[in-house]
Amino acid sequence: MNYNFDTIIDRSNNFAAKWSEMDKKYGTNDLIPMWVADMDFKAAPCIIDALRNRLEQGIYGYTTRPNSYNQSIVNWVARRFGWNIKSEWLVFSPGVIPAISILIQELTNEGDKIMIQEPVYSPFNSVVKDNKRELVISPLKKLEDGNYVMDYEDIEAKIKDVKIFILCNPHNPVGRVWTKEELKQLGDICIKHNVKVISDEIHSDIIFKGHKHIPFASICREFEQNSITCMAPTKTFNIAGLQMSQVILPNEEDYKALDSAFARIDIRRNNAFSLVATEAAYNHGEEWLTDFIDYLEGNMDFAVNYIEQNMPKLKVRKPEGTYLLWVDFSELGLSDDEVAKFLVENAKVALNNGPSFGIGGQGYQRINLACPRSMVEEALTRIKNAIDLL
């Protein structure tokens, strides 16, 4: 491994939301923060060097996006996923959720139905309701071994009159990396009922051994024309604060709708730093990413083994991707509110409470393991010691 991920970096004084906003959510900052989905690692050196070079130029005016920017994305998607996209399919967005919100406004009308699968990243729920659309929920099915699958019968039963299906691939928080067969079955249902798919694939680069990310749109041309894909370097390289993502719109009408909407609100440019960071990440960051995933998978293995050996009442299954661990606390016999309070007051850790992810989140907590292993060990030890005193 060429990069050191064990270094503890003090983020408490650099305006990091993950560290500085705990008092707003948990009532104190005296916790180990394992909630907000960013990393406690420095970005790849190639990104830092590119940003330093840009900083030293001393002028931070409006930027123009060179052809090399889109080409770096096209090359990355082809190299990582075998999907040959075109530069003219790409629209810049400051984030995935803003893009999804604008797409909902442009492609549907108030009162239209939009389907999601819970438990899922909570903004999926709010972005539908906030845009005055009708939310349709198809809960994921949980198997006896703790694995999650899509409930195709439920989807088929509820999808009539649905306009958009928002897919989370890989899935946050349950950690599934959907297989080609699973995605094809979903896609066939959506084609049958004329439902557009918006696929949030922001975690697509963070995949563990034995699994492979399949972009939904890459499966066949029919799916490609019936879907919109959202990706970004932000989760992958810990640069979310630079505010950029890419939306891939192979369908010309979808492209025009989003591009025109962003033009109306004057969101067309990267800031001076996100532009160079994206190109550096996609052109030179792959070696760093390989080492990061190896280290992260070690964190996952450590955490799962620790929980199974020391906290048998907690139930956990190693995720297939993402840096998020989905842990079942229900056997402690506490309510969700009691678990949340217990973790803050007794264990002194900040996790994400399962019910915030919707149906199926009851009894669960989401743990972010993208941090030095010593932090993982300390947090788990605190939880264990607190449980032992129950």
Coordinates of C-alpha atoms in Angstrom, one line a residue:
M1 CA 0.0 0.0 0.0
N2 CA 1.5 3.3 -1.1
Y3 CA -0.8 5.6 0.9
N4 CA -1.1 6.0 4.7
F5 CA -4.8 5.9 5.9
D6 CA -3.9 5.4 9.6
T7 CA -3.1 9.1 10.2
I8 CA -5.5 10.9 12.5
I9 CA -6.4 14.3 11.2
D10 CA -7.9 16.9 13.5
R11 CA -11.0 18.1 11.6
S12 CA -12.6 19.8 14.6
N13 CA -11.3 23.2 13.7
N14 CA -11.6 23.3 9.9
F15 CA -15.4 23.8 9.6
A16 CA -16.1 20.1 8.8
A17 CA -19.8 19.5 9.1
K18 CA -19.3 16.0 10.3
W19 CA -17.4 17.2 13.3
S20 CA -18.7 20.7 13.9
E21 CA -22.5 20.1 13.5
M22 CA -22.9 17.3 16.0
D23 CA -24.0 19.7 18.7
K24 CA -27.0 20.7 16.5
K25 CA -28.0 17.1 15.9
Y26 CA -26.9 15.3 19.0
G27 CA -26.6 18.1 21.6
T28 CA -22.8 17.8 22.0
N29 CA -19.6 17.7 19.9
D30 CA -17.9 15.3 22.4
L31 CA -18.5 12.3 20.2
I32 CA -16.7 10.1 17.7
P33 CA -18.5 11.3 14.4
M34 CA -19.4 8.3 12.2
W35 CA -22.5 9.8 10.7
V36 CA -22.1 12.3 7.7
A37 CA -21.0 10.3 4.7
D38 CA -17.6 11.7 4.1
M39 CA -14.1 10.4 5.0
D40 CA -11.6 11.3 7.6
F41 CA -8.8 10.8 5.1
K42 CA -6.9 13.4 3.1
A43 CA -7.8 13.5 -0.6
A44 CA -5.4 11.8 -3.1
P45 CA -2.1 13.6 -3.5
C46 CA -2.8 14.2 -7.2
I47 CA -5.9 16.2 -6.2
I48 CA -4.1 18.2 -3.6
D49 CA -1.3 19.0 -6.0
A50 CA -3.8 20.1 -8.7
L51 CA -5.6 22.3 -6.1
R52 CA -2.4 23.8 -4.8
N53 CA -1.3 24.7 -8.4
R54 CA -4.7 26.3 -9.0
L55 CA -4.5 28.2 -5.7
E56 CA -1.1 29.6 -6.4
Q57 CA -2.3 31.2 -9.7
G58 CA -4.0 33.7 -7.4
I59 CA -7.0 34.4 -9.6
Y60 CA -10.3 32.7 -9.0
G61 CA -12.7 34.1 -11.6
Y62 CA -15.3 32.4 -13.7
T63 CA -14.2 29.2 -15.2
T64 CA -14.8 27.7 -18.6
R65 CA -15.0 23.9 -18.8
P66 CA -12.4 22.5 -21.2
N67 CA -13.1 19.5 -23.4
S68 CA -10.6 17.6 -21.2
Y69 CA -13.0 17.8 -18.3
N70 CA -15.8 15.8 -19.9
Q71 CA -13.3 13.5 -21.5
S72 CA -11.8 12.6 -18.1
I73 CA -15.3 11.5 -17.1
V74 CA -15.9 9.6 -20.3
N75 CA -12.6 7.7 -19.9
W76 CA -13.2 6.9 -16.2
V77 CA -16.7 5.4 -16.9
A78 CA -15.3 3.3 -19.8
R79 CA -12.3 2.2 -17.8
R80 CA -14.1 1.4 -14.5
F81 CA -17.5 0.1 -15.8
G82 CA -17.1 -0.7 -19.5
W83 CA -19.8 1.7 -20.4
N84 CA -19.0 3.9 -23.4
I85 CA -20.8 7.2 -22.8
K86 CA -20.5 10.3 -24.9
S87 CA -19.3 13.7 -23.9
E88 CA -22.5 15.4 -25.2
W89 CA -24.5 13.3 -22.7
L90 CA -23.0 15.1 -19.7
V91 CA -24.5 17.9 -17.7
F92 CA -22.7 19.4 -14.7
S93 CA -24.5 19.7 -11.4
P94 CA -23.3 21.0 -8.0
G95 CA -24.7 17.8 -6.5
V96 CA -26.8 14.6 -7.1
I97 CA -29.8 15.6 -5.0
P98 CA -30.1 19.1 -6.7
A99 CA -30.0 17.3 -10.1
I100 CA -32.7 14.9 -9.0
S101 CA -34.9 17.7 -7.7
I102 CA -34.6 19.6 -10.9
L103 CA -35.3 16.5 -13.0
I104 CA -38.4 15.9 -10.9
Q105 CA -39.6 19.4 -11.6
E106 CA -38.9 19.2 -15.4
L107 CA -40.1 15.6 -16.1
T108 CA -43.2 15.4 -13.9
N109 CA -46.1 17.6 -12.7
E110 CA -47.3 18.3 -9.1
G111 CA -49.2 15.2 -7.9
D112 CA -47.4 12.7 -10.1
K113 CA -46.2 9.5 -8.5
I114 CA -42.5 8.8 -7.9
M115 CA -41.3 5.4 -6.5
I116 CA -38.4 4.8 -4.2
Q117 CA -37.2 1.7 -2.2
E118 CA -36.9 2.1 1.5
P119 CA -34.8 2.0 3.7
V120 CA -32.9 4.4 1.6
Y121 CA -30.9 7.7 1.7
S122 CA -33.4 10.1 3.3
P123 CA -33.3 12.9 0.7
F124 CA -34.9 10.5 -1.8
N125 CA -38.1 10.8 0.3
S126 CA -37.9 14.5 1.0
V127 CA -37.0 15.5 -2.5
V128 CA -40.2 13.9 -3.8
K129 CA -42.4 15.4 -1.1
D130 CA -40.8 18.9 -1.2
N131 CA -41.6 19.0 -4.9
K132 CA -45.3 18.2 -4.2
R133 CA -45.2 14.8 -5.9
E134 CA -46.8 11.7 -4.5
L135 CA -44.4 9.3 -2.9
V136 CA -44.8 5.6 -3.6
I137 CA -42.6 3.3 -1.5
S138 CA -41.7 -0.3 -2.3
P139 CA -39.8 -1.6 0.7
L140 CA -36.8 -3.8 0.1
K141 CA -37.2 -7.4 1.3
K142 CA -34.8 -8.7 3.9
L143 CA -33.9 -12.3 3.7
E144 CA -33.1 -14.6 6.7
D145 CA -29.4 -14.2 6.2
G146 CA -29.7 -10.5 6.5
N147 CA -29.3 -9.8 2.8
Y148 CA -31.6 -7.4 1.0
V149 CA -33.4 -7.9 -2.3
M150 CA -35.8 -6.0 -4.4
D151 CA -39.5 -6.9 -4.1
Y152 CA -40.5 -7.2 -7.7
E153 CA -44.0 -8.3 -7.0
D154 CA -44.5 -5.2 -4.8
I155 CA -43.0 -3.0 -7.4
E156 CA -45.2 -4.4 -10.1
A157 CA -48.3 -4.0 -7.9
K158 CA -47.6 -0.3 -7.1
I159 CA -46.0 1.0 -10.3
K160 CA -49.2 1.9 -12.2
D161 CA -49.2 5.6 -13.1
V162 CA -45.7 6.1 -11.5
K163 CA -43.7 8.5 -13.6
I164 CA -40.2 8.1 -12.2
F165 CA -38.4 5.3 -10.3
I166 CA -35.4 6.6 -8.2
L167 CA -32.8 3.8 -7.9
C168 CA -30.0 3.7 -5.4
N169 CA -27.1 1.7 -6.9
P170 CA -25.0 0.8 -4.9
H171 CA -27.5 1.1 -2.2
N172 CA -27.2 3.4 0.8
P173 CA -27.6 2.3 3.6
V174 CA -27.9 -1.5 3.1
G175 CA -24.7 -1.8 1.0
R176 CA -26.1 -3.9 -1.8
V177 CA -24.4 -3.7 -5.2
W178 CA -27.2 -4.7 -7.5
T179 CA -26.4 -7.5 -10.0
K180 CA -27.0 -7.2 -13.7
E181 CA -29.9 -9.7 -13.4
E182 CA -31.5 -7.8 -10.6
L183 CA -31.2 -4.5 -12.5
K184 CA -32.6 -6.1 -15.7
Q185 CA -35.7 -7.4 -13.9
L186 CA -36.3 -3.9 -12.5
G187 CA -35.6 -2.3 -15.9
D188 CA -38.0 -4.6 -17.7
I189 CA -40.8 -3.6 -15.3
C190 CA -40.1 0.1 -15.8
I191 CA -40.0 -0.3 -19.6
K192 CA -43.3 -2.2 -19.5
H193 CA -45.0 0.6 -17.5
N194 CA -43.3 3.5 -19.2
V195 CA -41.5 4.6 -16.0
K196 CA -38.3 6.7 -16.3
V197 CA -35.4 5.6 -14.1
I198 CA -33.1 8.0 -12.3
S199 CA -30.2 6.0 -11.0
D200 CA -28.1 7.5 -8.2
E201 CA -24.7 5.9 -8.6
I202 CA -22.6 8.2 -6.5
H203 CA -21.1 5.2 -4.6
S204 CA -20.3 3.3 -7.7
D205 CA -16.5 3.4 -7.3
I206 CA -16.5 1.9 -3.8
I207 CA -17.0 -1.8 -4.5
F208 CA -15.5 -4.7 -2.6
K209 CA -13.9 -7.9 -3.8
G210 CA -16.3 -10.4 -5.5
H211 CA -18.7 -7.7 -6.6
K212 CA -19.0 -5.4 -9.7
H213 CA -20.9 -2.2 -10.2
I214 CA -23.2 -2.3 -13.2
P215 CA -24.5 1.1 -14.4
F216 CA -28.2 0.6 -14.9
A217 CA -28.1 2.3 -18.3
S218 CA -25.2 0.2 -19.6
I219 CA -27.3 -3.0 -19.7
C220 CA -29.0 -2.3 -23.0
R221 CA -29.8 0.6 -25.3
E222 CA -33.5 0.5 -24.2
F223 CA -32.5 1.1 -20.6
E224 CA -30.0 3.7 -21.7
Q225 CA -32.7 5.8 -23.4
N226 CA -35.1 5.3 -20.5
S227 CA -32.7 6.4 -17.7
I228 CA -30.7 9.2 -16.2
T229 CA -27.5 8.4 -14.3
C230 CA -26.0 10.5 -11.5
M231 CA -22.3 10.0 -10.6
A232 CA -19.6 12.1 -9.0
P233 CA -16.0 11.9 -7.8
T234 CA -17.1 13.4 -4.4
K235 CA -17.7 10.3 -2.3
T236 CA -14.9 8.4 -4.1
F237 CA -12.2 10.9 -3.4
N238 CA -13.5 12.8 -0.4
I239 CA -14.1 16.1 -2.2
A240 CA -17.8 16.7 -1.6
G241 CA -17.1 20.2 -0.3
L242 CA -16.1 21.2 -3.8
Q243 CA -19.7 20.7 -5.0
M244 CA -19.7 18.9 -8.3
S245 CA -21.3 15.9 -9.9
Q246 CA -22.1 14.7 -13.4
V247 CA -25.5 13.7 -14.8
I248 CA -25.4 11.3 -17.8
L249 CA -28.4 11.8 -20.1
P250 CA -28.3 9.7 -23.2
N251 CA -31.9 10.6 -24.1
E252 CA -31.8 13.9 -26.0
E253 CA -35.1 15.2 -24.6
D254 CA -34.0 14.5 -21.0
Y255 CA -30.7 16.3 -21.7
K256 CA -32.4 19.4 -23.1
A257 CA -34.8 19.5 -20.1
L258 CA -32.0 19.4 -17.5
D259 CA -29.6 21.6 -19.4
S260 CA -32.2 24.3 -19.9
A261 CA -33.4 24.2 -16.3
F262 CA -29.9 24.7 -15.0
A263 CA -29.4 27.6 -17.6
R264 CA -32.5 29.3 -16.2
I265 CA -31.1 29.4 -12.7
D266 CA -27.5 30.1 -14.0
I267 CA -25.9 26.9 -12.8
R268 CA -23.6 26.2 -15.7
R269 CA -20.0 26.5 -14.4
N270 CA -17.7 24.6 -12.0
N271 CA -16.0 26.7 -9.4
A272 CA -12.3 27.2 -10.0
F273 CA -11.3 24.3 -7.8
S274 CA -13.9 21.6 -8.5
L275 CA -12.9 21.6 -12.2
V276 CA -9.2 20.8 -11.6
A277 CA -10.0 18.4 -8.8
T278 CA -12.3 16.3 -11.0
E279 CA -9.8 16.0 -13.8
A280 CA -7.0 15.1 -11.4
A281 CA -9.1 12.5 -9.7
Y282 CA -10.3 10.8 -12.9
N283 CA -7.0 11.1 -14.7
H284 CA -4.5 10.2 -11.9
G285 CA -6.4 9.0 -8.8
E286 CA -6.9 5.3 -9.6
E287 CA -3.9 4.1 -7.7
W288 CA -5.0 6.0 -4.6
L289 CA -8.5 4.6 -4.9
T290 CA -7.3 1.0 -5.1
D291 CA -5.4 1.4 -1.9
F292 CA -8.3 3.2 -0.2
I293 CA -10.7 0.4 -1.1
D294 CA -8.3 -2.2 0.3
Y295 CA -8.0 -0.3 3.5
L296 CA -11.7 0.3 3.7
E297 CA -12.5 -3.4 3.2
G298 CA -10.1 -4.1 6.0
N299 CA -12.1 -1.7 8.2
M300 CA -15.3 -3.5 7.2
D301 CA -13.8 -6.9 8.0
F302 CA -12.5 -5.7 11.3
A303 CA -15.9 -4.2 12.3
V304 CA -18.0 -7.2 11.3
N305 CA -15.7 -9.6 13.1
Y306 CA -15.5 -7.3 16.2
I307 CA -19.3 -7.0 16.4
E308 CA -19.9 -10.7 15.9
Q309 CA -17.3 -11.7 18.6
N310 CA -18.0 -9.0 21.1
M311 CA -21.6 -7.8 20.6
P312 CA -23.6 -10.9 19.6
K313 CA -26.9 -9.1 20.2
L314 CA -26.1 -6.8 17.3
K315 CA -26.7 -8.2 13.8
V316 CA -24.5 -7.2 10.9
R317 CA -23.7 -8.3 7.3
K318 CA -20.7 -7.1 5.4
P319 CA -21.8 -4.7 2.7
E320 CA -20.9 -5.3 -1.0
G321 CA -20.0 -1.7 -1.5
T322 CA -20.0 1.9 0.0
Y323 CA -18.2 2.8 3.2
L324 CA -21.4 2.4 5.3
L325 CA -22.2 -0.4 7.7
W326 CA -25.9 -1.2 8.4
V327 CA -26.2 -2.7 11.9
D328 CA -29.3 -4.1 13.6
F329 CA -29.6 -3.1 17.3
S330 CA -33.1 -4.4 17.8
E331 CA -32.1 -7.3 20.1
L332 CA -31.0 -4.8 22.8
G333 CA -34.7 -4.4 23.6
L334 CA -34.7 -0.6 23.3
S335 CA -36.8 1.7 21.2
D336 CA -35.2 3.6 18.4
D337 CA -35.2 6.8 20.4
E338 CA -33.7 4.9 23.4
V339 CA -30.9 3.4 21.2
A340 CA -30.1 6.8 19.7
K341 CA -29.9 8.4 23.2
F342 CA -27.9 5.5 24.5
L343 CA -25.3 5.8 21.8
V344 CA -24.8 9.5 22.4
E345 CA -25.0 9.5 26.2
N346 CA -23.4 6.2 27.1
A347 CA -21.2 5.2 24.1
K348 CA -20.3 8.8 23.0
V349 CA -20.6 8.0 19.3
A350 CA -22.6 9.8 16.6
L351 CA -24.3 7.4 14.2
N352 CA -27.3 7.7 11.8
N353 CA -30.6 6.5 13.3
G354 CA -32.2 3.9 11.2
P355 CA -35.7 5.3 11.1
S356 CA -34.4 8.3 9.2
F357 CA -34.0 6.0 6.2
G358 CA -37.7 5.2 6.2
I359 CA -39.6 1.9 6.2
G360 CA -37.3 -1.0 7.3
G361 CA -35.0 1.3 9.2
Q362 CA -36.5 0.6 12.6
G363 CA -33.9 -1.0 14.9
Y364 CA -30.9 -0.1 12.8
Q365 CA -28.0 2.3 12.9
R366 CA -25.8 3.3 10.0
I367 CA -22.0 3.6 10.7
N368 CA -19.5 5.4 8.5
L369 CA -16.3 3.4 8.5
A370 CA -14.3 5.7 6.2
C371 CA -11.8 6.7 8.9
P372 CA -8.6 5.4 10.4
R373 CA -8.9 2.0 11.9
S374 CA -8.0 3.2 15.4
M375 CA -11.2 5.4 15.2
V376 CA -13.2 2.4 14.2
E377 CA -11.8 0.3 17.0
E378 CA -12.3 3.1 19.6
A379 CA -15.9 3.6 18.5
L380 CA -16.8 -0.1 18.6
T381 CA -15.1 -0.5 22.0
R382 CA -17.2 2.4 23.4
I383 CA -20.4 0.8 22.0
K384 CA -19.4 -2.6 23.5
N385 CA -18.5 -1.2 26.9
A386 CA -21.8 0.7 27.0
I387 CA -23.8 -2.4 26.0
D388 CA -22.0 -4.4 28.7
L389 CA -23.3 -2.0 31.3
L390 CA -26.9 -2.2 30.2

